[in-house]
Amino acid sequence: MNFSLKTKIFALGSAAVFCVLGNSLSLLAQTQTKPVTLKMGDPAPELKVNWVKGTPVNSFDKNKLYVVEFWATWCGPCKAAMPHLSELAKHYANQVTFIGVNVWEKGFENKPYSDAMPQVKAFVESMGDKMGYNVAMDNDERFMANQWMRAAGQNGIPASFLIKDGKIIWIGHPMKLDGILESVIAGTYDMNTYISSLEKEKAEEASAMAAYNDLNNKVANAVEQKDYKTAIAAIDNALPNLNPRFKAPAYSLKFKTLMAYDPDQAIVFCENWKKDDPNAIFNIINLVVYNKDVMPDKAYQMVINDCKQLKSDSRMNDVSQVSIDMTLAECYYKLKDKNNAVRSAESAIQTAEKIMSAPGGNQKIDAKSIEQMKKTLERYKM
């Protein structure tokens, strides 16, 4: 089985959540509730931070380039981008100053943000050369989160701001910095042209979202009337013209619709979906195991088979194994197979405890998540 480099498996509390990065509708569906007041071309706000590593930057020199990149310790994509940022910082050491700014740490929403310093500092130290640039964190006023991220309409991390002549000339994902930096340094970057292309992309994205929402409404109306054939026909007719990024959501919609009236056909559809897209396995696991509706036994057995296949893959690390075992446990529990549910949960807990006790530990496994897994295990034993 081939796995995308952007595919990650995360263990959250007592359950495993399988997340395919880049296939989520959540970012597309977000709406900006406050007006955007910080745009490309505007003067960059101040840097009001607490410095953690490197050389403090007190102000932006108009003769230099700066990258201000926002991240958090819990953010998987942020961590994935850090080695790349370090390579860029090294490559452009004499031309660009890189600053990583920590924001939005969980658990500190109602506390002074400076209380997060020990946690952030420990994380930065554990990353070593993978964070080979200046690092700071937000202050107690949440100045950076509010006056930079929120003001610019940035609702997700990682997010990078490129500063030239004291002005923001680009905002985007840090993995897209390569070409932008090259063109800026070469003198070929045109901010207005970039903004125009971005606006065109947003308009196309809005149109694609509208088409998907229209399909969703048609299917919902048909299902409400128990006219499942019309619902499936609507999906099949829409698929050829849907934006490619909506293919997985449309397939998920088809799976749930099929499951409502023909579980056998739904299982066959899933098997074909996985042949078409190896990453579909993670969507399917999420749809079956963490769906509020009770699925037929065949659906849980399908996920068990998939999880066993994942467990045997050498590319699945220990954190992934914890997620897989907890998913197996939940499926067995829903199949009323108490012994296997308990056995799988115990295996997950044992692996999680090994991870946490290892030198340096792991940000995805902590005492709280293990405690929640143990509570789930007790539920299985009842």
Tab-separated table of C-alpha atoms in Angstrom:
chain	number	residue	atom	x	y	z
A	1	MET	CA	0.000	0.000	0.000
A	2	ASN	CA	1.294	3.484	-0.895
A	3	PHE	CA	0.927	6.233	1.666
A	4	SER	CA	1.009	9.955	0.999
A	5	LEU	CA	3.695	11.834	2.912
A	6	LYS	CA	0.923	14.148	4.080
A	7	THR	CA	-1.000	11.326	5.743
A	8	LYS	CA	-0.664	11.230	9.526
A	9	ILE	CA	-2.384	9.204	12.212
A	10	PHE	CA	-3.087	10.887	15.515
A	11	ALA	CA	-4.228	9.461	18.859
A	12	LEU	CA	-6.575	11.766	20.703
A	13	GLY	CA	-7.719	10.715	24.162
A	14	SER	CA	-9.667	7.489	24.324
A	15	ALA	CA	-10.187	7.226	20.576
A	16	ALA	CA	-8.091	7.255	17.457
A	17	VAL	CA	-8.752	9.919	14.895
A	18	PHE	CA	-7.484	9.287	11.380
A	19	CYS	CA	-6.831	12.533	9.561
A	20	VAL	CA	-5.852	12.846	5.911
A	21	LEU	CA	-4.157	16.209	5.632
A	22	GLY	CA	-5.176	18.165	2.598
A	23	ASN	CA	-8.478	16.324	2.126
A	24	SER	CA	-10.362	18.127	4.847
A	25	LEU	CA	-13.293	20.409	4.132
A	26	SER	CA	-12.890	22.218	7.438
A	27	LEU	CA	-10.498	24.863	6.152
A	28	LEU	CA	-12.647	25.477	3.082
A	29	ALA	CA	-15.769	25.815	5.181
A	30	GLN	CA	-14.302	28.305	7.634
A	31	THR	CA	-15.671	31.819	7.391
A	32	GLN	CA	-13.932	34.930	8.606
A	33	THR	CA	-16.199	36.355	11.318
A	34	LYS	CA	-14.139	39.531	11.777
A	35	PRO	CA	-13.073	41.871	8.983
A	36	VAL	CA	-9.541	41.442	7.661
A	37	THR	CA	-7.561	44.516	8.684
A	38	LEU	CA	-4.043	43.330	7.855
A	39	LYS	CA	-3.341	42.690	4.181
A	40	MET	CA	-0.411	42.158	1.860
A	41	GLY	CA	1.125	45.561	1.217
A	42	ASP	CA	0.391	46.821	4.746
A	43	PRO	CA	3.168	47.746	7.198
A	44	ALA	CA	4.056	44.767	9.393
A	45	PRO	CA	2.854	45.100	13.017
A	46	GLU	CA	5.336	45.130	15.855
A	47	LEU	CA	6.938	41.990	17.226
A	48	LYS	CA	5.669	41.750	20.796
A	49	VAL	CA	7.003	38.384	21.918
A	50	ASN	CA	8.958	36.497	24.533
A	51	TRP	CA	12.151	35.160	22.977
A	52	VAL	CA	12.969	31.482	23.369
A	53	LYS	CA	15.927	30.880	21.047
A	54	GLY	CA	18.270	32.773	18.783
A	55	THR	CA	18.839	36.499	18.349
A	56	PRO	CA	15.949	38.796	19.354
A	57	VAL	CA	14.606	41.025	16.582
A	58	ASN	CA	13.391	44.315	18.007
A	59	SER	CA	12.215	45.876	14.764
A	60	PHE	CA	12.155	45.232	11.029
A	61	ASP	CA	15.130	46.686	9.166
A	62	LYS	CA	13.851	48.067	5.863
A	63	ASN	CA	16.953	46.749	4.129
A	64	LYS	CA	16.328	43.131	5.132
A	65	LEU	CA	13.884	40.309	4.439
A	66	TYR	CA	12.076	38.546	7.291
A	67	VAL	CA	9.932	35.432	7.522
A	68	VAL	CA	7.583	35.357	10.533
A	69	GLU	CA	6.139	31.855	10.842
A	70	PHE	CA	3.382	30.887	13.303
A	71	TRP	CA	3.212	27.463	14.941
A	72	ALA	CA	2.194	25.459	18.052
A	73	THR	CA	3.626	22.374	19.743
A	74	TRP	CA	0.452	20.355	19.082
A	75	CYS	CA	0.363	21.170	15.345
A	76	GLY	CA	1.519	18.226	13.206
A	77	PRO	CA	1.833	20.204	9.941
A	78	CYS	CA	3.829	22.865	11.819
A	79	LYS	CA	6.319	20.245	12.998
A	80	ALA	CA	6.518	18.753	9.515
A	81	ALA	CA	7.466	22.176	8.092
A	82	MET	CA	10.178	22.970	10.670
A	83	PRO	CA	13.084	21.026	9.082
A	84	HIS	CA	12.286	22.655	5.743
A	85	LEU	CA	12.242	26.107	7.337
A	86	SER	CA	15.586	25.304	8.927
A	87	GLU	CA	17.029	24.424	5.516
A	88	LEU	CA	15.750	27.702	4.087
A	89	ALA	CA	17.148	29.652	7.055
A	90	LYS	CA	20.540	28.076	6.465
A	91	HIS	CA	20.420	28.613	2.702
A	92	TYR	CA	19.432	32.281	3.025
A	93	ALA	CA	21.437	32.971	6.179
A	94	ASN	CA	22.846	36.247	4.817
A	95	GLN	CA	19.643	37.421	3.145
A	96	VAL	CA	16.611	36.411	5.224
A	97	THR	CA	15.929	36.370	8.972
A	98	PHE	CA	13.541	33.578	10.038
A	99	ILE	CA	11.421	33.932	13.174
A	100	GLY	CA	9.154	31.166	14.448
A	101	VAL	CA	6.384	32.497	16.710
A	102	ASN	CA	4.452	30.123	18.959
A	103	VAL	CA	0.716	30.868	19.338
A	104	TRP	CA	-2.489	29.129	20.409
A	105	GLU	CA	-0.998	26.583	22.821
A	106	LYS	CA	-3.795	24.416	24.190
A	107	GLY	CA	-4.553	24.654	27.896
A	108	PHE	CA	-3.478	28.290	28.187
A	109	GLU	CA	-6.587	29.975	26.806
A	110	ASN	CA	-7.549	31.375	30.218
A	111	LYS	CA	-4.075	31.673	31.695
A	112	PRO	CA	-1.182	34.091	31.190
A	113	TYR	CA	0.430	32.913	27.988
A	114	SER	CA	3.848	33.199	29.620
A	115	ASP	CA	2.862	30.132	31.686
A	116	ALA	CA	3.382	28.116	28.501
A	117	MET	CA	7.067	29.075	28.341
A	118	PRO	CA	8.416	25.870	30.022
A	119	GLN	CA	6.388	23.680	27.641
A	120	VAL	CA	7.397	25.671	24.570
A	121	LYS	CA	11.046	25.872	25.623
A	122	ALA	CA	11.211	22.100	26.215
A	123	PHE	CA	9.719	21.476	22.786
A	124	VAL	CA	12.169	23.809	21.051
A	125	GLU	CA	15.101	22.169	22.834
A	126	SER	CA	13.855	18.721	21.802
A	127	MET	CA	13.729	19.817	18.145
A	128	GLY	CA	17.392	20.897	18.141
A	129	ASP	CA	18.642	21.641	14.621
A	130	LYS	CA	15.182	20.940	13.207
A	131	MET	CA	14.354	24.443	14.425
A	132	GLY	CA	17.496	26.124	13.159
A	133	TYR	CA	16.185	29.679	13.349
A	134	ASN	CA	15.062	32.329	15.865
A	135	VAL	CA	12.105	31.245	18.001
A	136	ALA	CA	9.725	33.296	20.137
A	137	MET	CA	6.275	32.936	21.657
A	138	ASP	CA	3.248	35.179	21.981
A	139	ASN	CA	2.937	37.507	24.970
A	140	ASP	CA	0.224	37.600	27.631
A	141	GLU	CA	-1.840	40.054	25.556
A	142	ARG	CA	-1.934	37.512	22.704
A	143	PHE	CA	-0.617	40.354	20.574
A	144	MET	CA	0.788	38.125	17.839
A	145	ALA	CA	-2.328	35.952	17.602
A	146	ASN	CA	-4.632	38.965	17.432
A	147	GLN	CA	-2.668	41.677	15.642
A	148	TRP	CA	-1.033	39.358	13.124
A	149	MET	CA	-2.977	36.121	12.619
A	150	ARG	CA	-6.564	37.161	13.355
A	151	ALA	CA	-6.101	40.586	11.788
A	152	ALA	CA	-4.893	38.929	8.576
A	153	GLY	CA	-7.784	36.450	8.535
A	154	GLN	CA	-5.471	33.506	9.216
A	155	ASN	CA	-7.446	30.841	11.098
A	156	GLY	CA	-4.981	27.975	10.791
A	157	ILE	CA	-1.333	27.174	11.356
A	158	PRO	CA	1.323	26.929	10.108
A	159	ALA	CA	1.164	30.335	8.469
A	160	SER	CA	4.034	32.494	7.259
A	161	PHE	CA	4.392	36.214	6.633
A	162	LEU	CA	7.174	37.563	4.391
A	163	ILE	CA	8.349	41.072	5.269
A	164	LYS	CA	10.252	43.391	2.915
A	165	ASP	CA	10.894	47.110	3.411
A	166	GLY	CA	8.913	46.807	6.629
A	167	LYS	CA	5.785	45.675	4.736
A	168	ILE	CA	4.025	42.336	4.404
A	169	ILE	CA	4.476	41.220	0.805
A	170	TRP	CA	3.267	37.613	1.076
A	171	ILE	CA	1.174	35.426	3.424
A	172	GLY	CA	0.902	31.671	3.017
A	173	HIS	CA	1.935	28.149	3.977
A	174	PRO	CA	5.654	27.825	4.830
A	175	MET	CA	6.081	24.910	2.418
A	176	LYS	CA	5.394	27.370	-0.427
A	177	LEU	CA	8.162	29.756	0.593
A	178	ASP	CA	10.851	28.353	-1.747
A	179	GLY	CA	9.598	29.826	-4.975
A	180	ILE	CA	8.433	33.037	-3.353
A	181	LEU	CA	11.822	33.722	-1.742
A	182	GLU	CA	13.614	32.939	-4.994
A	183	SER	CA	11.469	35.375	-6.956
A	184	VAL	CA	11.686	38.114	-4.296
A	185	ILE	CA	15.466	37.892	-4.124
A	186	ALA	CA	15.706	37.751	-7.935
A	187	GLY	CA	13.485	40.841	-8.151
A	188	THR	CA	10.796	39.106	-10.211
A	189	TYR	CA	8.094	38.872	-7.533
A	190	ASP	CA	5.036	41.037	-8.205
A	191	MET	CA	2.790	41.269	-5.156
A	192	ASN	CA	-0.200	42.653	-7.068
A	193	THR	CA	-0.027	39.827	-9.601
A	194	TYR	CA	0.173	37.324	-6.765
A	195	ILE	CA	-2.831	38.901	-5.022
A	196	SER	CA	-4.826	38.721	-8.266
A	197	SER	CA	-4.008	35.042	-8.705
A	198	LEU	CA	-4.948	34.416	-5.081
A	199	GLU	CA	-8.303	36.149	-5.532
A	200	LYS	CA	-8.956	34.043	-8.633
A	201	GLU	CA	-8.114	30.892	-6.695
A	202	LYS	CA	-10.458	31.916	-3.870
A	203	ALA	CA	-13.263	32.575	-6.347
A	204	GLU	CA	-12.762	29.138	-7.922
A	205	GLU	CA	-12.700	27.584	-4.462
A	206	ALA	CA	-15.941	29.334	-3.522
A	207	SER	CA	-17.550	28.098	-6.730
A	208	ALA	CA	-16.382	24.548	-6.020
A	209	MET	CA	-17.738	24.750	-2.481
A	210	ALA	CA	-21.076	26.018	-3.781
A	211	ALA	CA	-21.300	23.070	-6.203
A	212	TYR	CA	-20.577	20.617	-3.410
A	213	ASN	CA	-23.090	22.266	-1.077
A	214	ASP	CA	-25.715	22.054	-3.823
A	215	LEU	CA	-24.994	18.327	-4.179
A	216	ASN	CA	-25.149	17.862	-0.422
A	217	ASN	CA	-28.573	19.533	-0.291
A	218	LYS	CA	-29.917	17.400	-3.175
A	219	VAL	CA	-28.751	14.221	-1.452
A	220	ALA	CA	-30.140	15.291	1.918
A	221	ASN	CA	-33.549	16.043	0.403
A	222	ALA	CA	-33.653	12.708	-1.422
A	223	VAL	CA	-32.580	10.749	1.672
A	224	GLU	CA	-35.230	12.527	3.737
A	225	GLN	CA	-37.780	11.121	1.290
A	226	LYS	CA	-35.991	7.738	1.453
A	227	ASP	CA	-35.376	8.066	-2.274
A	228	TYR	CA	-31.893	6.570	-2.081
A	229	LYS	CA	-31.562	5.796	-5.777
A	230	THR	CA	-32.096	9.465	-6.638
A	231	ALA	CA	-29.532	10.421	-3.997
A	232	ILE	CA	-26.910	8.051	-5.420
A	233	ALA	CA	-27.673	9.179	-8.972
A	234	ALA	CA	-27.156	12.808	-7.921
A	235	ILE	CA	-23.706	11.952	-6.529
A	236	ASP	CA	-22.673	9.906	-9.558
A	237	ASN	CA	-23.822	12.644	-11.949
A	238	ALA	CA	-21.990	15.360	-10.001
A	239	LEU	CA	-18.665	13.543	-9.501
A	240	PRO	CA	-17.195	14.104	-13.008
A	241	ASN	CA	-17.598	17.873	-12.687
A	242	LEU	CA	-16.657	18.333	-9.019
A	243	ASN	CA	-13.395	19.992	-8.076
A	244	PRO	CA	-10.883	17.145	-7.371
A	245	ARG	CA	-10.523	18.155	-3.731
A	246	PHE	CA	-14.219	17.413	-3.213
A	247	LYS	CA	-13.945	13.891	-4.549
A	248	ALA	CA	-13.224	12.346	-1.133
A	249	PRO	CA	-16.106	14.211	0.581
A	250	ALA	CA	-18.454	13.163	-2.238
A	251	TYR	CA	-17.312	9.550	-1.882
A	252	SER	CA	-17.926	9.803	1.865
A	253	LEU	CA	-21.417	11.090	1.128
A	254	LYS	CA	-22.028	8.174	-1.225
A	255	PHE	CA	-20.796	5.673	1.351
A	256	LYS	CA	-23.120	7.002	4.060
A	257	THR	CA	-26.045	7.059	1.640
A	258	LEU	CA	-25.415	3.494	0.492
A	259	MET	CA	-25.010	2.342	4.075
A	260	ALA	CA	-28.480	3.677	4.856
A	261	TYR	CA	-30.217	1.267	2.483
A	262	ASP	CA	-27.759	-1.311	1.110
A	263	PRO	CA	-24.818	-2.102	3.463
A	264	ASP	CA	-23.493	-4.852	1.181
A	265	GLN	CA	-23.256	-2.412	-1.728
A	266	ALA	CA	-21.633	0.123	0.606
A	267	ILE	CA	-18.894	-2.369	1.522
A	268	VAL	CA	-18.244	-3.157	-2.143
A	269	PHE	CA	-18.082	0.567	-2.863
A	270	CYS	CA	-15.497	1.015	-0.068
A	271	GLU	CA	-13.284	-1.729	-1.455
A	272	ASN	CA	-13.319	-0.087	-4.892
A	273	TRP	CA	-12.709	3.336	-3.312
A	274	LYS	CA	-9.582	2.018	-1.583
A	275	LYS	CA	-8.279	0.620	-4.878
A	276	ASP	CA	-8.800	4.022	-6.484
A	277	ASP	CA	-7.204	5.943	-3.596
A	278	PRO	CA	-5.026	4.188	-0.953
A	279	ASN	CA	-5.567	7.102	1.445
A	280	ALA	CA	-9.313	6.402	1.400
A	281	ILE	CA	-8.717	3.811	4.099
A	282	PHE	CA	-8.355	6.592	6.667
A	283	ASN	CA	-11.563	8.333	5.554
A	284	ILE	CA	-13.433	5.044	5.730
A	285	ILE	CA	-12.143	4.199	9.201
A	286	ASN	CA	-13.294	7.577	10.451
A	287	LEU	CA	-16.683	7.250	8.753
A	288	VAL	CA	-17.340	3.800	10.222
A	289	VAL	CA	-15.842	3.873	13.711
A	290	TYR	CA	-16.561	7.428	14.805
A	291	ASN	CA	-19.925	7.853	13.133
A	292	LYS	CA	-22.768	8.560	15.554
A	293	ASP	CA	-24.892	5.960	13.790
A	294	VAL	CA	-24.508	2.254	14.509
A	295	MET	CA	-23.038	0.495	11.477
A	296	PRO	CA	-23.705	-3.080	10.325
A	297	ASP	CA	-21.296	-5.704	11.626
A	298	LYS	CA	-19.781	-6.044	8.149
A	299	ALA	CA	-18.588	-2.437	8.290
A	300	TYR	CA	-16.749	-2.947	11.587
A	301	GLN	CA	-15.221	-6.179	10.305
A	302	MET	CA	-13.991	-4.343	7.210
A	303	VAL	CA	-12.254	-1.756	9.418
A	304	ILE	CA	-10.731	-4.529	11.559
A	305	ASN	CA	-9.241	-6.083	8.435
A	306	ASP	CA	-7.910	-2.703	7.308
A	307	CYS	CA	-6.395	-1.974	10.718
A	308	LYS	CA	-4.664	-5.355	10.792
A	309	GLN	CA	-3.163	-4.521	7.420
A	310	LEU	CA	-1.969	-1.168	8.765
A	311	LYS	CA	-0.471	-2.801	11.855
A	312	SER	CA	1.690	-5.035	9.687
A	313	ASP	CA	3.086	-2.101	7.710
A	314	SER	CA	6.629	-1.275	8.850
A	315	ARG	CA	6.045	2.434	8.186
A	316	MET	CA	3.540	2.676	11.032
A	317	ASN	CA	5.406	4.100	14.044
A	318	ASP	CA	4.549	3.460	17.704
A	319	VAL	CA	2.173	6.431	17.941
A	320	SER	CA	0.326	5.099	14.901
A	321	GLN	CA	0.176	1.642	16.485
A	322	VAL	CA	-1.549	3.146	19.539
A	323	SER	CA	-4.194	4.705	17.287
A	324	ILE	CA	-4.666	1.496	15.332
A	325	ASP	CA	-5.026	-0.643	18.463
A	326	MET	CA	-7.583	1.728	19.992
A	327	THR	CA	-9.532	1.689	16.732
A	328	LEU	CA	-9.446	-2.112	16.702
A	329	ALA	CA	-10.630	-2.143	20.313
A	330	GLU	CA	-13.603	0.078	19.497
A	331	CYS	CA	-14.589	-2.084	16.521
A	332	TYR	CA	-14.381	-5.278	18.563
A	333	TYR	CA	-16.430	-3.633	21.301
A	334	LYS	CA	-19.144	-2.663	18.815
A	335	LEU	CA	-19.121	-6.256	17.576
A	336	LYS	CA	-19.612	-7.344	21.221
A	337	ASP	CA	-16.230	-9.119	21.138
A	338	LYS	CA	-15.225	-8.138	24.671
A	339	ASN	CA	-12.035	-10.198	24.867
A	340	ASN	CA	-10.469	-8.763	21.735
A	341	ALA	CA	-11.611	-5.253	22.657
A	342	VAL	CA	-9.839	-5.514	26.005
A	343	ARG	CA	-6.761	-7.129	24.484
A	344	SER	CA	-6.391	-4.409	21.829
A	345	ALA	CA	-6.895	-1.583	24.312
A	346	GLU	CA	-4.336	-3.081	26.682
A	347	SER	CA	-1.863	-3.304	23.808
A	348	ALA	CA	-2.456	0.356	22.966
A	349	ILE	CA	-1.931	1.439	26.572
A	350	GLN	CA	1.236	-0.613	26.912
A	351	THR	CA	2.697	0.994	23.765
A	352	ALA	CA	1.598	4.465	24.882
A	353	GLU	CA	3.274	4.062	28.273
A	354	LYS	CA	6.466	2.932	26.549
A	355	ILE	CA	6.382	6.015	24.331
A	356	MET	CA	5.827	8.380	27.254
A	357	SER	CA	8.619	6.850	29.354
A	358	ALA	CA	11.174	7.035	26.528
A	359	PRO	CA	13.760	9.865	26.663
A	360	GLY	CA	12.165	12.988	25.223
A	361	GLY	CA	8.712	11.368	25.144
A	362	ASN	CA	6.323	12.347	22.379
A	363	GLN	CA	4.019	15.372	22.118
A	364	LYS	CA	1.117	13.192	20.907
A	365	ILE	CA	1.145	10.881	23.930
A	366	ASP	CA	0.792	12.267	27.443
A	367	ALA	CA	-0.509	11.165	30.838
A	368	LYS	CA	-3.956	12.590	30.126
A	369	SER	CA	-4.402	10.614	26.899
A	370	ILE	CA	-3.251	7.416	28.626
A	371	GLU	CA	-5.687	8.059	31.477
A	372	GLN	CA	-8.532	8.431	28.971
A	373	MET	CA	-7.508	5.214	27.221
A	374	LYS	CA	-7.588	3.423	30.576
A	375	LYS	CA	-11.112	4.723	31.196
A	376	THR	CA	-12.116	3.375	27.799
A	377	LEU	CA	-10.573	0.023	28.704
A	378	GLU	CA	-12.704	-0.086	31.860
A	379	ARG	CA	-15.773	0.534	29.699
A	380	TYR	CA	-14.815	-2.450	27.564
A	381	LYS	CA	-14.464	-4.639	30.643
A	382	MET	CA	-17.924	-3.859	32.014
